[in-house]
Amino acid sequence: MDARVQDAGIRGEIDIAGVNKVFGQGAAAFHALTDIDLTIATGEFFTLLGPSGCGKTTLLRVIAGFEQPTSGSLRINGAEVAGLGPNRRPVNTVFQSYALFPHMTVAQNIGFGLKMLGKSKREVEATTADMLRLVQMEALAERRPAEISGGQQQRVALARALAPRPRVLLLDEPLSALDLKLRKEMQGELKRLQAETGITFVFVTHDQEEALTMSDRVAVMSAGRILQMGAPTEIYNAPVNRFVADFIGETNFLVLPVASVNGATATLTLPGGKPATARLPDGMRPATGADVTAVIRPEQAAITGPEEAELTATVDGAVFFGTDTHLQLTLTDGQPFVLRRQNRPDQPPPATGEKLGLSLAPGALRVLED
């Protein structure tokens, strides 16, 4: 496995080694997971991120016990659980659909799992009260699911899953049904709950913003494999390949010739002829004169005067996003470029057809492997 997606020195709440999941047999076999190696630390907020069909939900279901791995090892708190059903694992799952019992009150929904575990009435009542306080739902304890909002139903589902105090809470795109404003509120709520309980959270999403804002670490998946794993800042600022760079936020890809190589950096020739230093992937040493793909984020360039400009671009259009505007540009060699600029009342966007000088943030340019 690529060293960049291995974990070093992390005490595992979840340890996954060589896990494969194959559906079907022979020519019809579908490899949903391939050679997954992964360690998730105790008390970590860990996110599996990727597009539909990448394997993230299958991996979550394998951890939960709803699917069994075709091969490989899966340990939770040091104990091998591969082959065990969900009821024999110290985990709980929150799904996209909240699956609340419509005939039960909020409090009864939260306490239901505890009753099924045979807890005493006193313990059920005490834990339910604790969970209601945790999710700030005390005033709505006697309401039924149809009498509360979608965001409140989500909190009840979380409280019900947290009530038995599992070692691991698995969350399968639990915010996808909420509107944008409520989804952002619940992102903060989830992070607060995880910090207060200290429970290991494993979160599945296709939403890059959710992954970047909530996670301690993120694993980016594609076609059943983990392509890169690390802190959100690392995933965003140092993607290992084009897929990760393209999937995590908006990105400019520039095909540029190599002027020279010096250790871990290369000097590239920008459109217009000016040089720029770019970081190289580990072990990559491109030949002088070869074309490479370099990446730079839209916010890592700025409009500047002609003397400081490293690039010259023509404005094709502008997209207003409230807090900022994305300028759609074309460089002198015809390559497209997007520039993100924060909006100010005294600074209208440049007009279509206007020529701009651009400067690049030091160290922002990075060469990709593919």
PDB file of N, CA, C and O in Angstrom, residues 100 106 137 140 143-154 156:
ATOM      1  N   LEU A 100     -37.119   6.886  13.077  1.00  0.00           N
ATOM      2  CA  LEU A 100     -37.721   7.045  14.400  1.00  0.00           C
ATOM      3  C   LEU A 100     -39.087   6.359  14.416  1.00  0.00           C
ATOM      4  O   LEU A 100     -39.778   6.293  13.406  1.00  0.00           O
ATOM      5  N   VAL A 106     -40.320  11.548  21.736  1.00  0.00           N
ATOM      6  CA  VAL A 106     -38.877  11.760  21.613  1.00  0.00           C
ATOM      7  C   VAL A 106     -38.141  10.977  22.695  1.00  0.00           C
ATOM      8  O   VAL A 106     -37.171  10.255  22.428  1.00  0.00           O
ATOM      9  N   MET A 137     -32.778  18.960  23.732  1.00  0.00           N
ATOM     10  CA  MET A 137     -34.147  18.631  23.343  1.00  0.00           C
ATOM     11  C   MET A 137     -35.055  18.402  24.553  1.00  0.00           C
ATOM     12  O   MET A 137     -36.132  17.820  24.417  1.00  0.00           O
ATOM     13  N   LEU A 140     -38.767  19.189  24.313  1.00  0.00           N
ATOM     14  CA  LEU A 140     -39.563  18.471  23.319  1.00  0.00           C
ATOM     15  C   LEU A 140     -39.663  16.978  23.627  1.00  0.00           C
ATOM     16  O   LEU A 140     -40.051  16.190  22.764  1.00  0.00           O
ATOM     17  N   ARG A 143     -42.984  15.158  22.697  1.00  0.00           N
ATOM     18  CA  ARG A 143     -43.514  15.249  21.336  1.00  0.00           C
ATOM     19  C   ARG A 143     -43.193  13.987  20.541  1.00  0.00           C
ATOM     20  O   ARG A 143     -42.242  13.271  20.843  1.00  0.00           O
ATOM     21  N   ARG A 144     -43.972  13.781  19.475  1.00  0.00           N
ATOM     22  CA  ARG A 144     -43.727  12.661  18.575  1.00  0.00           C
ATOM     23  C   ARG A 144     -42.959  13.163  17.344  1.00  0.00           C
ATOM     24  O   ARG A 144     -42.942  14.360  17.066  1.00  0.00           O
ATOM     25  N   PRO A 145     -42.306  12.263  16.609  1.00  0.00           N
ATOM     26  CA  PRO A 145     -41.474  12.686  15.478  1.00  0.00           C
ATOM     27  C   PRO A 145     -42.189  13.594  14.485  1.00  0.00           C
ATOM     28  O   PRO A 145     -41.572  14.532  13.947  1.00  0.00           O
ATOM     29  N   ALA A 146     -43.470  13.359  14.219  1.00  0.00           N
ATOM     30  CA  ALA A 146     -44.195  14.185  13.244  1.00  0.00           C
ATOM     31  C   ALA A 146     -44.400  15.611  13.733  1.00  0.00           C
ATOM     32  O   ALA A 146     -44.739  16.495  12.941  1.00  0.00           O
ATOM     33  N   GLU A 147     -44.172  15.842  15.026  1.00  0.00           N
ATOM     34  CA  GLU A 147     -44.410  17.152  15.620  1.00  0.00           C
ATOM     35  C   GLU A 147     -43.133  17.974  15.776  1.00  0.00           C
ATOM     36  O   GLU A 147     -43.163  19.054  16.360  1.00  0.00           O
ATOM     37  N   ILE A 148     -42.014  17.471  15.252  1.00  0.00           N
ATOM     38  CA  ILE A 148     -40.740  18.201  15.345  1.00  0.00           C
ATOM     39  C   ILE A 148     -40.130  18.316  13.957  1.00  0.00           C
ATOM     40  O   ILE A 148     -40.512  17.608  13.023  1.00  0.00           O
ATOM     41  N   SER A 149     -39.157  19.217  13.807  1.00  0.00           N
ATOM     42  CA  SER A 149     -38.546  19.491  12.500  1.00  0.00           C
ATOM     43  C   SER A 149     -37.558  18.397  12.112  1.00  0.00           C
ATOM     44  O   SER A 149     -37.182  17.540  12.921  1.00  0.00           O
ATOM     45  N   GLY A 150     -37.087  18.469  10.844  1.00  0.00           N
ATOM     46  CA  GLY A 150     -36.106  17.508  10.361  1.00  0.00           C
ATOM     47  C   GLY A 150     -34.808  17.553  11.153  1.00  0.00           C
ATOM     48  O   GLY A 150     -34.227  16.515  11.475  1.00  0.00           O
ATOM     49  N   GLY A 151     -34.359  18.763  11.479  1.00  0.00           N
ATOM     50  CA  GLY A 151     -33.136  18.883  12.267  1.00  0.00           C
ATOM     51  C   GLY A 151     -33.299  18.322  13.661  1.00  0.00           C
ATOM     52  O   GLY A 151     -32.372  17.704  14.221  1.00  0.00           O
ATOM     53  N   GLN A 152     -34.472  18.521  14.265  1.00  0.00           N
ATOM     54  CA  GLN A 152     -34.747  17.973  15.589  1.00  0.00           C
ATOM     55  C   GLN A 152     -34.839  16.445  15.533  1.00  0.00           C
ATOM     56  O   GLN A 152     -34.364  15.762  16.442  1.00  0.00           O
ATOM     57  N   GLN A 153     -35.439  15.921  14.464  1.00  0.00           N
ATOM     58  CA  GLN A 153     -35.467  14.463  14.305  1.00  0.00           C
ATOM     59  C   GLN A 153     -34.052  13.899  14.197  1.00  0.00           C
ATOM     60  O   GLN A 153     -33.754  12.835  14.748  1.00  0.00           O
ATOM     61  N   GLN A 154     -33.179  14.629  13.501  1.00  0.00           N
ATOM     62  CA  GLN A 154     -31.800  14.179  13.396  1.00  0.00           C
ATOM     63  C   GLN A 154     -31.142  14.125  14.771  1.00  0.00           C
ATOM     64  O   GLN A 154     -30.404  13.185  15.089  1.00  0.00           O
ATOM     65  N   VAL A 156     -32.650  13.609  17.617  1.00  0.00           N
ATOM     66  CA  VAL A 156     -33.206  12.460  18.337  1.00  0.00           C
ATOM     67  C   VAL A 156     -32.518  11.176  17.884  1.00  0.00           C
ATOM     68  O   VAL A 156     -32.170  10.317  18.708  1.00  0.00           O
TER      69      VAL A 156
END
